[in-house]
Tab-separated table of C-alpha atoms in Angstrom:
chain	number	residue	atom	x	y	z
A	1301	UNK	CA	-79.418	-24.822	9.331
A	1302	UNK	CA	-82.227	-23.909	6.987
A	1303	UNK	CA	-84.807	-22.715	8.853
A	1304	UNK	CA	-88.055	-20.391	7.409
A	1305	UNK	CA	-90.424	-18.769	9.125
A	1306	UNK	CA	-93.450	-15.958	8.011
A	1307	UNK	CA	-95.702	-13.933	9.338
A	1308	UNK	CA	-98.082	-10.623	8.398
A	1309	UNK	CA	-94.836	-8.534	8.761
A	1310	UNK	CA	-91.785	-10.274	7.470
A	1311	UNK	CA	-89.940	-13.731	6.039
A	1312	UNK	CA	-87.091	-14.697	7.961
A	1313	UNK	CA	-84.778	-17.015	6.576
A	1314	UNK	CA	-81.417	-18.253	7.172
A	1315	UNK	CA	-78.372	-18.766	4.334
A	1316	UNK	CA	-74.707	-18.701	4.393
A	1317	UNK	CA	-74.803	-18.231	8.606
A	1318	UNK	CA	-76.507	-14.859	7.833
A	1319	UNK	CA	-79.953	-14.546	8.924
A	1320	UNK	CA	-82.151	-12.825	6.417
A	1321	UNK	CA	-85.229	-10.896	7.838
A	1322	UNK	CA	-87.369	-9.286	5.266
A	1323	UNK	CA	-90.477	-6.863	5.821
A	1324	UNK	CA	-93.467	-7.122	3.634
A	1325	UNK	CA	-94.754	-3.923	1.434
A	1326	UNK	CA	-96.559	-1.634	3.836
A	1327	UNK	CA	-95.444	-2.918	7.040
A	1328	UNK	CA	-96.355	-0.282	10.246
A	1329	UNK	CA	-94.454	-0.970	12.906
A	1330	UNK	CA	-95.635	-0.565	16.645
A	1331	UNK	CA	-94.450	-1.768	19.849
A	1332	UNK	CA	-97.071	-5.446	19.391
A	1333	UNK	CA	-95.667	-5.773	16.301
A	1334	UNK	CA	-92.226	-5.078	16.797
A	1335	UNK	CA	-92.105	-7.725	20.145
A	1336	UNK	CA	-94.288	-10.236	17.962
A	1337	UNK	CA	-91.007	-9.068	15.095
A	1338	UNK	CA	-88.160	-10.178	17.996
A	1339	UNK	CA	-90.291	-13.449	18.817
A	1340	UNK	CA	-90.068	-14.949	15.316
A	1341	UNK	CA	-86.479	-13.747	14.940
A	1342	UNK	CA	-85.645	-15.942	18.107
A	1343	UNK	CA	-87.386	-18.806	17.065
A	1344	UNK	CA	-85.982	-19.030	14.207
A	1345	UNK	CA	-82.748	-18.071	15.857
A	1346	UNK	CA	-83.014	-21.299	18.166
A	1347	UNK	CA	-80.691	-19.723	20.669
A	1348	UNK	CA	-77.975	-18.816	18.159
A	1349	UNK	CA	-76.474	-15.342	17.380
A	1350	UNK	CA	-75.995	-14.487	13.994
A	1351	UNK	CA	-75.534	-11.714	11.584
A	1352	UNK	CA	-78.520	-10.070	10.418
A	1353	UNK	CA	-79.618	-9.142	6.630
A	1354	UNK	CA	-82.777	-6.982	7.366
A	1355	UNK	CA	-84.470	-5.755	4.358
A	1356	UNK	CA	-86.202	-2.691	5.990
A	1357	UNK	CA	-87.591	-1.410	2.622
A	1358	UNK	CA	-91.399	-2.749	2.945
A	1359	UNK	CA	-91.301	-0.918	6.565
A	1360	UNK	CA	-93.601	2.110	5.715
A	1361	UNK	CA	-93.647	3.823	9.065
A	1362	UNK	CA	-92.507	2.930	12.980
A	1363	UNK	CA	-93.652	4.511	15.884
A	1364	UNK	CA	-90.906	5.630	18.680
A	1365	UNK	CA	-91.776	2.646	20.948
A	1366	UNK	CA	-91.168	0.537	18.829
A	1367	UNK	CA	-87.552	1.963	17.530
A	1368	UNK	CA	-86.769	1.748	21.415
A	1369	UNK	CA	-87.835	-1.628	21.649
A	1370	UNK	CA	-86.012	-2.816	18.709
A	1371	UNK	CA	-83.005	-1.209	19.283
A	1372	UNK	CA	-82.736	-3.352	22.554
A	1373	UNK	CA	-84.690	-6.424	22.191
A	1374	UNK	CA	-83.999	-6.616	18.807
A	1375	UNK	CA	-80.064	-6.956	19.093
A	1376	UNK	CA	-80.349	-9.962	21.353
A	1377	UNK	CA	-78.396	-12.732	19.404
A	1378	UNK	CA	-77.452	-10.178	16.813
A	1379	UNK	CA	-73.764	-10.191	15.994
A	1380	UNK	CA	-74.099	-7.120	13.526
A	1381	UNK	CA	-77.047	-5.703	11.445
A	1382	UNK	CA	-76.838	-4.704	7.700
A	1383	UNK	CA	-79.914	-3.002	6.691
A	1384	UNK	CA	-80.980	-2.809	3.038
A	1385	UNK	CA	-83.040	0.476	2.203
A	1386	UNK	CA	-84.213	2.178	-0.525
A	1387	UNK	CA	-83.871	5.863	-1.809
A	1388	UNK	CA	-86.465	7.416	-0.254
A	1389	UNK	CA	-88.467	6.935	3.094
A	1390	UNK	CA	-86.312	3.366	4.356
A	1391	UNK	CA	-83.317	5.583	3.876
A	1392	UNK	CA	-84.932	8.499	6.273
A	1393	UNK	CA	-86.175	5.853	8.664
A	1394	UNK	CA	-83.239	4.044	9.002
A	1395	UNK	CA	-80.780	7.095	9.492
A	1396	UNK	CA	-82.953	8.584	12.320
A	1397	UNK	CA	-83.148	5.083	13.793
A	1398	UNK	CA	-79.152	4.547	13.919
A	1399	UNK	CA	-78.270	8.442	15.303
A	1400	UNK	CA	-81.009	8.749	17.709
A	1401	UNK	CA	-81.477	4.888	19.095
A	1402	UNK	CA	-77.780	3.534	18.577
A	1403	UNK	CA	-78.444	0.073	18.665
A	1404	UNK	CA	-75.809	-2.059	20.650
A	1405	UNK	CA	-74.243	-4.087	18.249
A	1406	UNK	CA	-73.060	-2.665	14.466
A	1407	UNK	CA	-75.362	-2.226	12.101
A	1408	UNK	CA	-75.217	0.126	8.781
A	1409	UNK	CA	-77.321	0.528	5.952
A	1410	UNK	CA	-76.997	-0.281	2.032
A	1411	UNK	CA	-78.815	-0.440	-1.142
A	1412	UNK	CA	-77.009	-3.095	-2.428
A	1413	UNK	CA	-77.557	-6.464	-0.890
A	1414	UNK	CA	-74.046	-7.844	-2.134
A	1415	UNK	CA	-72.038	-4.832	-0.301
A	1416	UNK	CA	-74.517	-5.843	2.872
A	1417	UNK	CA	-72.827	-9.441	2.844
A	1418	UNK	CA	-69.701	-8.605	2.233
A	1419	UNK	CA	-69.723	-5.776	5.406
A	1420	UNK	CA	-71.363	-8.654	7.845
A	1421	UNK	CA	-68.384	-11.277	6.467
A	1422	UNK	CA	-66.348	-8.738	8.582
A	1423	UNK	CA	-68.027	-10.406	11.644
C-alpha cells in the first residue's frame, strides 16, 4: 500500500506497514483541525489499523479540546503511536499530552526516528 495524502496541517504517508503522519512548521491545533487531522488519517487508513510515526515537531501549540479529541478519535485504527519531538516545546507538549490525556493505545516519544521504528516493530 502506498498511499499519500496532504493537507494545510500535515503529510501522511504510508512505508514499511507504518503509517507516517507529519505536521507542517507552525501547525495550531484546535478541535476543526484536529477532526479534519483524524479524517485524512482514516482515509488514508482505508479501514486498516496500523502503527503510527507522528512527527509532532511542526505542532506549535494545541488547545485542550483538541488533546481530548485526539486522544480518542485519534487512536481509532492505531495499533501504537511513536511520536518524534524535538528539544524544546514538542517535548513539553507531548509529555503533558501522554500524563494528563493517556491515550488508549501505546504511544511514547523520541528524537530519533530510527529508535521510533524499531519501538513500533514491537507491535
Amino acid at each position: 500500500m502506498s498511499v499519500f495524502r496532504e493537507n494545510e496541517y500535515a503529510t501522511y504517508h504510508i512505508q514499511d506497514d507504518i503509517l507516517h503522519v507529519v505536521y507542517k512548521f507552525g501547525t495550531s491545533i484546535n478541535l476543526p483541525i484536529a477532526i479534519r487531522i483524524v479524517e485524512d488519517r482514516l482515509a488514508v487508513q482505508e479501514g486498516l489499523a496500523f502503527k503510527v510515526l507522528c512527527d509532532i515537531r511542526g505542532v506549535s501549540q494545541i488547545n485542550k479540546a483538541a488533546r481530548d479529541y485526539l486522544a480518542i478519535e485519534g487512536s481509532v485504527l492505531v495499533l501504537a503511536t511513536a511520536f518524534i519531538i524535538g528539544q524544546t516545546v514538542t517535548k513539553a507538549l507531548s509529555e503533558f499530552y501522554l500524563q494528563i490525556n493517556k491515550p488508549p493505545v501505546p504511544s511514547k516519544t523520541f528524537t530519533d526516528w530510527e529508535a521510533a521504528k524499531t519501538y513500533l516493530r514491537e507491535f
